[in-house]
mmCIF file of C-alpha atoms in Angstrom:
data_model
loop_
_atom_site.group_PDB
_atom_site.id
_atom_site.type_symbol
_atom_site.label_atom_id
_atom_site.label_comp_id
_atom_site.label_asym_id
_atom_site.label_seq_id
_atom_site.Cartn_x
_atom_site.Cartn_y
_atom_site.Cartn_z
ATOM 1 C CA UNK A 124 -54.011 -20.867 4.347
ATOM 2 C CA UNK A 125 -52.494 -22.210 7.839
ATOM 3 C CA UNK A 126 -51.142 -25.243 5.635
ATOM 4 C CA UNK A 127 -49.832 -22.708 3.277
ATOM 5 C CA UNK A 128 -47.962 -20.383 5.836
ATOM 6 C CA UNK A 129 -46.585 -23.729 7.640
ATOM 7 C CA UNK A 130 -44.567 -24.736 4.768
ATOM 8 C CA UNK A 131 -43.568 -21.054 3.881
ATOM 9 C CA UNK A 132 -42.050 -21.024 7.460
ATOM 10 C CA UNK A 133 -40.842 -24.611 7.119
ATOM 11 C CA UNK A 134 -39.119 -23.512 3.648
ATOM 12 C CA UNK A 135 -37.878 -20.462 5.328
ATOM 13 C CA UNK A 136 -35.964 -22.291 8.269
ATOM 14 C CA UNK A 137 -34.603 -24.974 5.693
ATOM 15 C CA UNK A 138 -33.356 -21.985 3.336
ATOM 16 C CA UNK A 139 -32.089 -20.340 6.778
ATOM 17 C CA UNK A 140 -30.048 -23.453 7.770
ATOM 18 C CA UNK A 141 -28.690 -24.095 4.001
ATOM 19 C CA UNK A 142 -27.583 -20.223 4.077
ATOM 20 C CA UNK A 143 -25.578 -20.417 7.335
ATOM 21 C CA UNK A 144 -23.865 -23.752 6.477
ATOM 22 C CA UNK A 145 -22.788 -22.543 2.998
ATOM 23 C CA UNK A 146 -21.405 -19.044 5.294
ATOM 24 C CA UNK A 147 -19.171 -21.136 7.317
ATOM 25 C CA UNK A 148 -16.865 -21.460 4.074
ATOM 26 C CA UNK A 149 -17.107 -17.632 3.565
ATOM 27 C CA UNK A 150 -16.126 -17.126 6.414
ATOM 28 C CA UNK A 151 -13.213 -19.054 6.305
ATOM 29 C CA UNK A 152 -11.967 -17.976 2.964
ATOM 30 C CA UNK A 153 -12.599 -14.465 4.521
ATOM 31 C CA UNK A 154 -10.420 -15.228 7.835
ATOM 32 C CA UNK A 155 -7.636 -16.237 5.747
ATOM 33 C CA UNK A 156 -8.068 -13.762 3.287
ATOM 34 C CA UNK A 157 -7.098 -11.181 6.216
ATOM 35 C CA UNK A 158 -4.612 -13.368 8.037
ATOM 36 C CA UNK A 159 -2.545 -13.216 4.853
ATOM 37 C CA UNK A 160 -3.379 -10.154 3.977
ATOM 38 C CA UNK A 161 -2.352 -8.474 7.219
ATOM 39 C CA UNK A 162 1.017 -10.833 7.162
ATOM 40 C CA UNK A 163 2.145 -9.296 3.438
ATOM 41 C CA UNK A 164 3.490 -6.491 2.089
ATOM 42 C CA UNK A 165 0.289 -4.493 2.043
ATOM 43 C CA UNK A 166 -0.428 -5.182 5.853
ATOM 44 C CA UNK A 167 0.190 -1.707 6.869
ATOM 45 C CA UNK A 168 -1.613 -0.234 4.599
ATOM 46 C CA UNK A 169 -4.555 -3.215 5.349
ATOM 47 C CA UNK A 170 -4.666 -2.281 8.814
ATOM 48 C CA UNK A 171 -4.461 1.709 8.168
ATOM 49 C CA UNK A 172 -7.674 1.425 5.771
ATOM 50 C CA UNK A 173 -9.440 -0.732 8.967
ATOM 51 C CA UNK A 174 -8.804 1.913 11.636
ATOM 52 C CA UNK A 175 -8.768 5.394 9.571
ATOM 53 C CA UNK A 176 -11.857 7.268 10.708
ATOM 54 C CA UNK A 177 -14.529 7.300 7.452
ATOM 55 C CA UNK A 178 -16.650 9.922 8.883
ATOM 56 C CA UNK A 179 -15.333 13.523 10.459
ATOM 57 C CA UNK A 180 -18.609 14.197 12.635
ATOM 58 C CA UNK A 181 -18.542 10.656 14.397
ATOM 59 C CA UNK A 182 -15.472 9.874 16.494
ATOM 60 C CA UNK A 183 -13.672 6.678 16.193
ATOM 61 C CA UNK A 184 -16.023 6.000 12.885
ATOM 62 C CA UNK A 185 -13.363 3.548 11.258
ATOM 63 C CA UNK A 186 -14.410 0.652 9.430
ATOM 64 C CA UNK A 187 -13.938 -1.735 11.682
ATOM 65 C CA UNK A 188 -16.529 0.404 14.230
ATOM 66 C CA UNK A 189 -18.960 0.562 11.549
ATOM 67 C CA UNK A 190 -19.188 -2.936 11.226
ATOM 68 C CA UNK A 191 -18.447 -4.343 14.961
ATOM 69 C CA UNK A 192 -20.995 -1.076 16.322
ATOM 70 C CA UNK A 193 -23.319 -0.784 13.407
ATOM 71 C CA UNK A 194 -23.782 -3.659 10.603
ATOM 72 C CA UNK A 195 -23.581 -6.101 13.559
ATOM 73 C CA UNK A 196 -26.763 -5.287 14.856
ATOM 74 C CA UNK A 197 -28.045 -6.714 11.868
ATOM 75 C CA UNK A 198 -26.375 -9.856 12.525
ATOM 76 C CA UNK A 199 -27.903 -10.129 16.007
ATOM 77 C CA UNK A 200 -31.375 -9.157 14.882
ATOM 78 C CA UNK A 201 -31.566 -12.335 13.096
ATOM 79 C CA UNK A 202 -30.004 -14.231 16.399
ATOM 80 C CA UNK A 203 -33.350 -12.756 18.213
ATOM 81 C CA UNK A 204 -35.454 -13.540 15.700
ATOM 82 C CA UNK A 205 -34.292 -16.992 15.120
ATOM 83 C CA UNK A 206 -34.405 -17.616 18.930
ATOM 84 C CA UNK A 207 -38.283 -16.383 18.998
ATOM 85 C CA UNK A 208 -38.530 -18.751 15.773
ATOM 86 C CA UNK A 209 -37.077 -21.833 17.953
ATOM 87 C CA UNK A 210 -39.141 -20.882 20.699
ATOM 88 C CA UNK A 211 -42.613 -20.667 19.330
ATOM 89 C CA UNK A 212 -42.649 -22.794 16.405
ATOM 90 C CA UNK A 213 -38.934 -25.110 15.515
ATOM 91 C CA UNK A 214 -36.894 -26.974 17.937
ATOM 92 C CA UNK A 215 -37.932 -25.313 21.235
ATOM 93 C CA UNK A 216 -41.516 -25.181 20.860
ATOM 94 C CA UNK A 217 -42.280 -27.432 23.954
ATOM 95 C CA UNK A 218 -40.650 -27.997 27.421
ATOM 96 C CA UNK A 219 -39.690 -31.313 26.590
ATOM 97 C CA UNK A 220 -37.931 -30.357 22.884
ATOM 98 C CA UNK A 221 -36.368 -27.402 24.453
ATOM 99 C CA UNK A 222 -35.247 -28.744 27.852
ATOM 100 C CA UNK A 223 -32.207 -30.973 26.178
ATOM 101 C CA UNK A 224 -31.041 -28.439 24.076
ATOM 102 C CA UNK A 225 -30.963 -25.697 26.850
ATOM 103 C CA UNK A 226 -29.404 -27.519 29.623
ATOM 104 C CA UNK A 227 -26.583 -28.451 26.807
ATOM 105 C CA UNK A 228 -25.875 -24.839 25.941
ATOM 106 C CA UNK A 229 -25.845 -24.023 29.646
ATOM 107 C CA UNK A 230 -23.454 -26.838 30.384
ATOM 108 C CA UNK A 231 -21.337 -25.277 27.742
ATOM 109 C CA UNK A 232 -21.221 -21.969 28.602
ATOM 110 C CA UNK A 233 -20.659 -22.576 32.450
ATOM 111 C CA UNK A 234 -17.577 -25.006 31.693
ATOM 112 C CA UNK A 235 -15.761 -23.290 29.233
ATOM 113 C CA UNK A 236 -16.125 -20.108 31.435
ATOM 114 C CA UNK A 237 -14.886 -21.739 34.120
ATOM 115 C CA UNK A 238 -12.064 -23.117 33.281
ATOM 116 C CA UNK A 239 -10.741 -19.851 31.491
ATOM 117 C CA UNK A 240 -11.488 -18.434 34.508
ATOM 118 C CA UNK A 241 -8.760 -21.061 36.430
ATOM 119 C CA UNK A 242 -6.042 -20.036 34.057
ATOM 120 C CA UNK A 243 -6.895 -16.283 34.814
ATOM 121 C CA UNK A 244 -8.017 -15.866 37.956
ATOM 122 C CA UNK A 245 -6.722 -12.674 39.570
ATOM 123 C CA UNK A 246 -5.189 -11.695 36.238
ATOM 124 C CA UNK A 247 -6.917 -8.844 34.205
ATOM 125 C CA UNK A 248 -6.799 -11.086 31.448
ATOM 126 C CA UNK A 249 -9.863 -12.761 34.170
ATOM 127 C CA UNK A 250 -12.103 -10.120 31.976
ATOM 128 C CA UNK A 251 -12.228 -12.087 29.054
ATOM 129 C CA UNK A 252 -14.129 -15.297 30.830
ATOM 130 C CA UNK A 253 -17.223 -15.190 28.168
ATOM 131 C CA UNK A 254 -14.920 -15.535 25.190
ATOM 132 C CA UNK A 255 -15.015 -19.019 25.494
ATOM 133 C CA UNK A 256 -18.825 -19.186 25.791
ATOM 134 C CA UNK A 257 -19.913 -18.868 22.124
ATOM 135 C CA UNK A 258 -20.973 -21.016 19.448
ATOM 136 C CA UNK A 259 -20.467 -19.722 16.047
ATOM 137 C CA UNK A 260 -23.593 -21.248 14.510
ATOM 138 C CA UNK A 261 -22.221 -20.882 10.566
ATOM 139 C CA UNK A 262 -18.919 -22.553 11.196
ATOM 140 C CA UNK A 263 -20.605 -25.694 13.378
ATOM 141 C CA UNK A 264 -22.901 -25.767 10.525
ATOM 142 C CA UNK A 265 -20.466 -25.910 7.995
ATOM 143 C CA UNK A 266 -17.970 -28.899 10.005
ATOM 144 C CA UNK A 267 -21.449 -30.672 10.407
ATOM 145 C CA UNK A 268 -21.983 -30.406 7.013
ATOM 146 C CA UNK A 269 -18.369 -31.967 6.484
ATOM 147 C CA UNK A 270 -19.328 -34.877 9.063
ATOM 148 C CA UNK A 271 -23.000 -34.651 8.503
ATOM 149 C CA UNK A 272 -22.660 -38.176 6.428
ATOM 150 C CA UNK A 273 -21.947 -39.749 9.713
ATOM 151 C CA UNK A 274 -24.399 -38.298 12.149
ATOM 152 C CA UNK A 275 -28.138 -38.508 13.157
ATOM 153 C CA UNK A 276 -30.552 -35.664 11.237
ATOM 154 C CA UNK A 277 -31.689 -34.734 14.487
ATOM 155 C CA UNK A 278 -28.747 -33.856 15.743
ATOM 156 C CA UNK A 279 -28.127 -30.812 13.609
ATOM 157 C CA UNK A 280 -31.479 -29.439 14.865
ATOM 158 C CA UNK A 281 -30.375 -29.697 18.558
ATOM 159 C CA UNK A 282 -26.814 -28.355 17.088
ATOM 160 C CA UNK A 283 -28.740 -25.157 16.047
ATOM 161 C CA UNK A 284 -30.809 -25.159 19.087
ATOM 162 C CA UNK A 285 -28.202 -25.415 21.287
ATOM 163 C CA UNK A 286 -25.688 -22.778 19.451
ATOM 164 C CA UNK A 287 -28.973 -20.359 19.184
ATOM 165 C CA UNK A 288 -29.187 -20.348 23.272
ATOM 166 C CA UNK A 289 -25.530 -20.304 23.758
ATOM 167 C CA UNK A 290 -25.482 -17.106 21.339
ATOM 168 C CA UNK A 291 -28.141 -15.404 23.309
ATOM 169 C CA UNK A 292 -26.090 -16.550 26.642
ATOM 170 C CA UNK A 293 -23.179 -14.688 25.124
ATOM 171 C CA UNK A 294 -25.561 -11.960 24.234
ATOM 172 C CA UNK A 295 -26.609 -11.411 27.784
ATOM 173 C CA UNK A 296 -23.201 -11.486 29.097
ATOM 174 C CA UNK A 297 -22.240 -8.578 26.669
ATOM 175 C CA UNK A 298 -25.014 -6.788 27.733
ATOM 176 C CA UNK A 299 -24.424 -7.202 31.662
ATOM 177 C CA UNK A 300 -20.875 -7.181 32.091
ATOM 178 C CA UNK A 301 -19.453 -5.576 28.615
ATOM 179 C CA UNK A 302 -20.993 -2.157 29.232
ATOM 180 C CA UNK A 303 -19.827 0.611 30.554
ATOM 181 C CA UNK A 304 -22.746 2.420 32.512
ATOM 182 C CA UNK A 305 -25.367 1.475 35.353
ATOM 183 C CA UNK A 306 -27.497 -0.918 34.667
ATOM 184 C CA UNK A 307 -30.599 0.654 36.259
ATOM 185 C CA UNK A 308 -30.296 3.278 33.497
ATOM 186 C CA UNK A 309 -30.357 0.314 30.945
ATOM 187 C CA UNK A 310 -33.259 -1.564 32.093
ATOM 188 C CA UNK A 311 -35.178 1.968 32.866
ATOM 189 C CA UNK A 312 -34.367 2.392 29.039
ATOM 190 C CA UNK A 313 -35.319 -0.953 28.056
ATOM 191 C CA UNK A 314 -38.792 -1.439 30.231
ATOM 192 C CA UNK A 315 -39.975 1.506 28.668
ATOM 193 C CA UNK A 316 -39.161 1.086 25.264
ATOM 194 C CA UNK A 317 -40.325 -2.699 25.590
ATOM 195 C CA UNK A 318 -43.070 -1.651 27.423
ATOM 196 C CA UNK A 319 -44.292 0.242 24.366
ATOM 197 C CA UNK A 320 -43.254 -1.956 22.280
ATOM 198 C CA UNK A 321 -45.632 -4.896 23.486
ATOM 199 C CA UNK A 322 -48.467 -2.542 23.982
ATOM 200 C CA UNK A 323 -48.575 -1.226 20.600
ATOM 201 C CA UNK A 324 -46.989 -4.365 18.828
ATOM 202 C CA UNK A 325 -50.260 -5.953 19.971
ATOM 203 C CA UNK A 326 -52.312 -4.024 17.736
ATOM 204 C CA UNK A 327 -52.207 -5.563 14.005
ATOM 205 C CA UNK A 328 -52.220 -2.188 12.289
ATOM 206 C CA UNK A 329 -48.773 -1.096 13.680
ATOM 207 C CA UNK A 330 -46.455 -0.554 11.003
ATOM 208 C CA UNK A 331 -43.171 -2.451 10.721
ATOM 209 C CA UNK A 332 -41.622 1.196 10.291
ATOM 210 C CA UNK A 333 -42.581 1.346 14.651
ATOM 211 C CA UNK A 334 -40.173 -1.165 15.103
ATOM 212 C CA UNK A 335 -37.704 0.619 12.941
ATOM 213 C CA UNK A 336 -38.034 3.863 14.742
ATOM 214 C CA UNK A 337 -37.776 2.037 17.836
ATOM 215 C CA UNK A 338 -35.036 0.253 16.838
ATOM 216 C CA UNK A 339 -33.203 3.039 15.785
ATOM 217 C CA UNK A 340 -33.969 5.092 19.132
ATOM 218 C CA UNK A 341 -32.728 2.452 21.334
ATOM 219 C CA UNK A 342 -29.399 1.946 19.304
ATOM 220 C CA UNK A 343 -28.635 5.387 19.550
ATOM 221 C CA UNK A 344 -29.702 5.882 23.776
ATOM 222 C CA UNK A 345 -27.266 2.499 24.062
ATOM 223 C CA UNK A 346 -24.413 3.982 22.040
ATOM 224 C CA UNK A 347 -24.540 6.969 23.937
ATOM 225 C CA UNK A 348 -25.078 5.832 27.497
ATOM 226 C CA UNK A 349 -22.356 2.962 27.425
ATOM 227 C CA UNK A 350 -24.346 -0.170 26.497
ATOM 228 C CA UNK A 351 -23.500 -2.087 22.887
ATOM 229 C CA UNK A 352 -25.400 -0.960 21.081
ATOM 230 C CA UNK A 353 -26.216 -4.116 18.468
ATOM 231 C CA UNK A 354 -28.212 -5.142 21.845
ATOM 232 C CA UNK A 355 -30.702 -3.127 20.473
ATOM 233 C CA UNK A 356 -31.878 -5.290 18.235
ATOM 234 C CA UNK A 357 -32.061 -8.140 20.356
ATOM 235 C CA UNK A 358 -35.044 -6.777 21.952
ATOM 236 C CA UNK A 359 -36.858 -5.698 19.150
ATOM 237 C CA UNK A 360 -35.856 -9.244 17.185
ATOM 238 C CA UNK A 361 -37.580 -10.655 20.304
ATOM 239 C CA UNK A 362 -40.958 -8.875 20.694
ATOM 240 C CA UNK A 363 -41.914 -7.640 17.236
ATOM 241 C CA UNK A 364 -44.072 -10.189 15.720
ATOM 242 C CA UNK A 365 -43.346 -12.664 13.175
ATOM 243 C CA UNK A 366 -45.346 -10.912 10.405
ATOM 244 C CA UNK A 367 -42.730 -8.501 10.375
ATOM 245 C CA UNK A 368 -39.820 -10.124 11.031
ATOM 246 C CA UNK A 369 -40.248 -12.800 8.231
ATOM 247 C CA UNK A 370 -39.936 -9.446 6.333
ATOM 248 C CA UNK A 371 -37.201 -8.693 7.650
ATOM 249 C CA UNK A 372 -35.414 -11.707 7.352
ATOM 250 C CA UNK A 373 -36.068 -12.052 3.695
ATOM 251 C CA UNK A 374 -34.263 -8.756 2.900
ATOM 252 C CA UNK A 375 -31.214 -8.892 5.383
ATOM 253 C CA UNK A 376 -30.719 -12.645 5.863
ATOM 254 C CA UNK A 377 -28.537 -13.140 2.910
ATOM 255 C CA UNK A 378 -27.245 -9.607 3.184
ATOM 256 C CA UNK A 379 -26.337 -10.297 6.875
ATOM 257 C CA UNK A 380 -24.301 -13.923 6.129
ATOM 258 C CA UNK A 381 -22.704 -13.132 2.520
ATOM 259 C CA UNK A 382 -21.605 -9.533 3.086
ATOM 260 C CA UNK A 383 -21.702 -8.160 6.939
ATOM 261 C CA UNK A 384 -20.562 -11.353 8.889
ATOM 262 C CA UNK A 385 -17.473 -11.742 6.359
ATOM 263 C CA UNK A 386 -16.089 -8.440 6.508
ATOM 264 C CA UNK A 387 -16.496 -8.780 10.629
ATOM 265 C CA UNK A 388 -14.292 -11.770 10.199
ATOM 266 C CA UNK A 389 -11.836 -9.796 7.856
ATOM 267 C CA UNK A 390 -11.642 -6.921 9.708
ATOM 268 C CA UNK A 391 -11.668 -8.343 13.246
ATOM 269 C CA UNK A 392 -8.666 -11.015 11.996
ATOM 270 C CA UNK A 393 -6.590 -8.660 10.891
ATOM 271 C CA UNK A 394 -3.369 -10.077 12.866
ATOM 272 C CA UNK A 395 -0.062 -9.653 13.009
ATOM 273 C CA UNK A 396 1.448 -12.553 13.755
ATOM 274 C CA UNK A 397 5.080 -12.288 13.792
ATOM 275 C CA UNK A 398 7.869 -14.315 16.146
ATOM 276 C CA UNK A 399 7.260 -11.877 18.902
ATOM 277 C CA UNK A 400 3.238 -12.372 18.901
ATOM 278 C CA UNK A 401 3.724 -16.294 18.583
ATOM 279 C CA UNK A 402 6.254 -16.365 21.673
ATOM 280 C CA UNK A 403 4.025 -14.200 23.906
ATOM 281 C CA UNK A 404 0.543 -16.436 22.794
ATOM 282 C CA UNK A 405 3.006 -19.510 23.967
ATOM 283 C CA UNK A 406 2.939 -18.513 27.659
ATOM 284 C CA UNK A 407 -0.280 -16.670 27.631
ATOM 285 C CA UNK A 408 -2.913 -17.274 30.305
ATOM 286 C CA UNK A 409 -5.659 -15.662 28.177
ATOM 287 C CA UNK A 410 -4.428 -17.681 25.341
ATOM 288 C CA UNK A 411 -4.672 -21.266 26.874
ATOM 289 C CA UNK A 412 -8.242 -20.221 29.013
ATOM 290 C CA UNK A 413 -9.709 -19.506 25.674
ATOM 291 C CA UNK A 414 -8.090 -22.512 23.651
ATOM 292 C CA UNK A 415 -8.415 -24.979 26.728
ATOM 293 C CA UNK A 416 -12.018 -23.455 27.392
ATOM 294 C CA UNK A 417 -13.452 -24.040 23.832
ATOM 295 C CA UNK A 418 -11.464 -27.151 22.663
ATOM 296 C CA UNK A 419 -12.245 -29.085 26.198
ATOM 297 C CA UNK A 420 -14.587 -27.323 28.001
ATOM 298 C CA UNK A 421 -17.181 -27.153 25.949
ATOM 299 C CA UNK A 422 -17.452 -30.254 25.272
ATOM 300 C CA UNK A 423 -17.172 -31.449 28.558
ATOM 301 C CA UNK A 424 -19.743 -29.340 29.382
ATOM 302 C CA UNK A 425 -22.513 -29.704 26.882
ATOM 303 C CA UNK A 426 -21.983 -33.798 27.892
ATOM 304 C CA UNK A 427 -22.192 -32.709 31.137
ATOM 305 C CA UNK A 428 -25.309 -30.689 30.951
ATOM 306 C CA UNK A 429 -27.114 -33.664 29.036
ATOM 307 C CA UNK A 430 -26.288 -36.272 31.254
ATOM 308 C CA UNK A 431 -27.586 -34.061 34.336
ATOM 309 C CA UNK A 432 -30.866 -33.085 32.311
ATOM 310 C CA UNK A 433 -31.453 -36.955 31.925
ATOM 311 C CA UNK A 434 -30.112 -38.187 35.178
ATOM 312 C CA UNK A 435 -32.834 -35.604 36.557
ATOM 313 C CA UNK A 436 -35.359 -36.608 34.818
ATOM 314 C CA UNK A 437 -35.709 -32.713 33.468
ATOM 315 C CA UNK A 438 -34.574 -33.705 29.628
ATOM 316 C CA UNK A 439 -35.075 -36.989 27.426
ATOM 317 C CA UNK A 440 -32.788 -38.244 24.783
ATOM 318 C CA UNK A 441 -34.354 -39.068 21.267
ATOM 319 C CA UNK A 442 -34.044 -42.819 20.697
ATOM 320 C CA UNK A 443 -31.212 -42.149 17.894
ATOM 321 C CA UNK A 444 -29.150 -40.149 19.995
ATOM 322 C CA UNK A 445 -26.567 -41.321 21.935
ATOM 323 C CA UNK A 446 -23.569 -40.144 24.076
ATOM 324 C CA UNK A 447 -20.907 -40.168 21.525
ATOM 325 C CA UNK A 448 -23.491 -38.235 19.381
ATOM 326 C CA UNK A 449 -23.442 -35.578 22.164
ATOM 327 C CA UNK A 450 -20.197 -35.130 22.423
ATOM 328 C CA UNK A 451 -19.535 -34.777 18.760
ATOM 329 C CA UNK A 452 -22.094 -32.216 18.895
ATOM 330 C CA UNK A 453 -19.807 -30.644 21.896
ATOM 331 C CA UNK A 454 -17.022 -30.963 19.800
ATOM 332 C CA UNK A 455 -18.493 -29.110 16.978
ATOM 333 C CA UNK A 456 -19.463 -26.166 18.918
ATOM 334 C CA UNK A 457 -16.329 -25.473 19.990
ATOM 335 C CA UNK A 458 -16.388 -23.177 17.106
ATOM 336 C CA UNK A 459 -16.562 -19.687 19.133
ATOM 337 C CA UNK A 460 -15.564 -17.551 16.061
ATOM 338 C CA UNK A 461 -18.076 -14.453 15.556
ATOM 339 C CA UNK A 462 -19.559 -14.164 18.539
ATOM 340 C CA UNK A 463 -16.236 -14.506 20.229
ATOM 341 C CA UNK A 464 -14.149 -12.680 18.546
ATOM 342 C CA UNK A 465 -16.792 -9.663 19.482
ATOM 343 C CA UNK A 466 -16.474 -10.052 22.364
ATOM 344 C CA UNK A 467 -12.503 -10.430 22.627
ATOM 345 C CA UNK A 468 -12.842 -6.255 21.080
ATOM 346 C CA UNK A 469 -15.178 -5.864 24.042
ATOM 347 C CA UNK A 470 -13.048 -7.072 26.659
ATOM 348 C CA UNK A 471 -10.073 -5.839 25.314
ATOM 349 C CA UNK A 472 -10.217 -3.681 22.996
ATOM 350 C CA UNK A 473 -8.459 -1.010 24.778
ATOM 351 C CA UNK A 474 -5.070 -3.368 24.547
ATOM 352 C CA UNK A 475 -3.903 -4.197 21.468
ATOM 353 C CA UNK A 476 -1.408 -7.105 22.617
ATOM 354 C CA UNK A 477 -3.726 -9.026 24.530
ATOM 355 C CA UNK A 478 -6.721 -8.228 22.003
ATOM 356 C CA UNK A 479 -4.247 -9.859 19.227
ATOM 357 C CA UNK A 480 -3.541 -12.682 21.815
ATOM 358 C CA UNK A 481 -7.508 -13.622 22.282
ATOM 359 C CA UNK A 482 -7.790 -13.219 18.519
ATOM 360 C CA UNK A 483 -4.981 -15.823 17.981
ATOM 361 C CA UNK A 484 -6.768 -18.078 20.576
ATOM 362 C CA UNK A 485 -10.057 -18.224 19.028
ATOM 363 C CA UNK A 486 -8.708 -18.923 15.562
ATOM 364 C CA UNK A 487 -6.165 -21.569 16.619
ATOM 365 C CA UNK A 488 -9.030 -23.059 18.483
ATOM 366 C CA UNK A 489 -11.140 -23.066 15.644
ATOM 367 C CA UNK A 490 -8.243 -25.594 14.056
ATOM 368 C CA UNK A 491 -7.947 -28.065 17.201
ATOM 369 C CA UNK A 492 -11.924 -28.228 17.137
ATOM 370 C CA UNK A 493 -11.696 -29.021 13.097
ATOM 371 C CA UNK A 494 -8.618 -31.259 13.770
ATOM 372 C CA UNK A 495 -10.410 -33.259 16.802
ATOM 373 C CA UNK A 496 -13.783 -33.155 15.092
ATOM 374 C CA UNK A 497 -12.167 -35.271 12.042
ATOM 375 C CA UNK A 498 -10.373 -37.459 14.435
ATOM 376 C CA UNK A 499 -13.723 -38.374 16.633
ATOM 377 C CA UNK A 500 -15.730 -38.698 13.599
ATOM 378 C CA UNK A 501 -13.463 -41.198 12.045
ATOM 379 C CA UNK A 502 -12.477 -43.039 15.676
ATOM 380 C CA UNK A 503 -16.558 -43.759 16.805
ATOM 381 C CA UNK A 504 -17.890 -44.284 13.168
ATOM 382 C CA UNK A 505 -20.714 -42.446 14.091
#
């Protein structure tokens, strides 16, 4: 039976990696599905369709709000749960498998941060600093997939380590500096409803339909008292158990990265990009943080988190691993894409010009990171 359920999970995660990698093509036939689409003759009518409310008792209820404030939680339900997966039984199940992998993602979410921060500082463009902290992990699948030829197996399990705790990095930033309320009222919300959570989530008889309810609950208390609510389901990805959440996983996962993640990349690249956006983008602070953050700082970073890990004596290097290897890996997570572009409508979604301008970064990005990722790959002959 325990032989049984291993390879079920071990078939799961394989499925789950195979599913994201083929998404990173989606997603790019959907990015440039709206790029063009919002560039033709039927732009303004694309973009009216996007912002036109769809429901008269909700305000603001457009499309793009149903997806970015509603279907998203979806998506970061299966970030939580894949984190717990990592955690307890795949690539961070020890100290010593987890340590490398975490110091990396720190290293490149402190770096890229940074240095956005230097081209912004005392600007209120300075509010966008996480932007540059992300790792979409469907696009670095996909370019790995491209390069994969050329680089160690084990790399692409650290890859979706490290982009799994650099998405729940970005994830806590959201949910401490995105939201608009006290954060005492949060965590009074959250400690309760986690508190519950754990004490009757213990019990094998509760229902997956508790989790539901509670999911549901805290959704609607964070949409009303300022938090995002798609946070929601980062705590209840996190505690309910695994029973459930395989459940889970096998009805949304392919719902979640073939039809929900897509139309966020549609409707959230829906861009204008005319002479006027192009020239403003060229001397755009906000533009070359997020460009100069993801392109070279995280890179820099996740090398630099490595080497400190092993210098330290806190992380080890597998025997097939080497520098070069790392910073490939860097290279490849330069991809910020979903996670980023969320939180580019967070931090500015109240200004359309500079909203349009992070946009632009983050996809332009995107192409340096493919661009230099081909170059590497082909100059150390990994």
């Amino acid at each position: 039976m325990h032989i049984r359920l291993m390879q079920a999970k071990s078939y799961f995660y394989n499925g789950f990696m195979q599913l994201v990698t083929n998404n990173g093509y989606l997603l790019i036939l959907a990015t440039l599905l709206s790029v063009v689409l919002s560039n033709s003759g039927w732009g303004a009518h694309y973009l009216h369709a996007i912002h036109m409310p769809l429901f008269s008792f909700v305000p603001n209820s457009s499309a793009e709000w149903c997806v970015n404030d509603v279907l998203m939680t979806f998506f970061f339900l299966i970030v939580a749960i894949e984190l717990k997966y990592e955690l307890t039984q795949g690539a961070l199940n020890t100290i010593k498998l987890a340590a490398m992998p975490i110091y990396a993602a720190v290293g490149g979410m402190l770096v890229p941060a940074f240095i956005f921060y230097l081209f912004n500082i005392g600007s209120a463009t300075a509010n966008g600093w996480a932007i540059p902290m992300a790792t979409d992990i469907a696009f670095a699948l996909a370019l790995y997939n491209v390069f994969g030829n050329k680089l160690p197996p084990y790399l692409k399990i650290i890859l979706s380590a490290l982009a799994v705790v650099d998405d729940f990095g970005s994830i806590l930033a959201i949910a401490l500096f995105y939201s608009n309320s006290a954060p005492s009222l949060v965590y009074g919300i959250l400690t309760l409803v986690i508190i519950a959570v754990l004490i009757l989530g213990s019990k094998k008889n509760i229902h997956a339909v508790f989790y539901i309810v509670m999911l549901t609950v805290l959704w609607w208390c964070m949409y009303n008292i300022g938090v995002h609510p798609t946070m929601s389901a980062v705590a209840v990805g996190l505690i309910a158990p695994y029973h459930i959440t395989s459940q889970w996983l096998h009805v949304l996962h392919k719902w979640v990265y073939y039809l929900i993640v897509p139309l966020f990349a549609m409707l959230n690249t829906a861009i204008v990009i005319d002479a006027t956006a192009l020239q403003s983008c060229l001397t755009s602070t906000l533009v070359w943080g997020v460009i100069a953050g993801l392109v070279v700082g995280k890179p820099l970073g996740i090398v630099l988190g490595v080497y400190a890990s092993k210098t330290l004596g806190w992380a080890k290097l597998p025997a097939n691993i080497s520098v070069k290897h790392i910073l490939m890996m860097g290279i490849l997570a330069g991809i910020g894409f979903t996670v980023s572009l969320f939180i580019s409508s967070l931090a500015f979604g109240n200004s359309t010009i500079l909203l349009t301008q992070a946009r632009i970064a983050v996809l332009v990005a995107g192409v340096f990171t493919v661009i230099v990722g081909k170059m590497m790959s082909v100059f150390f002959k990994a």
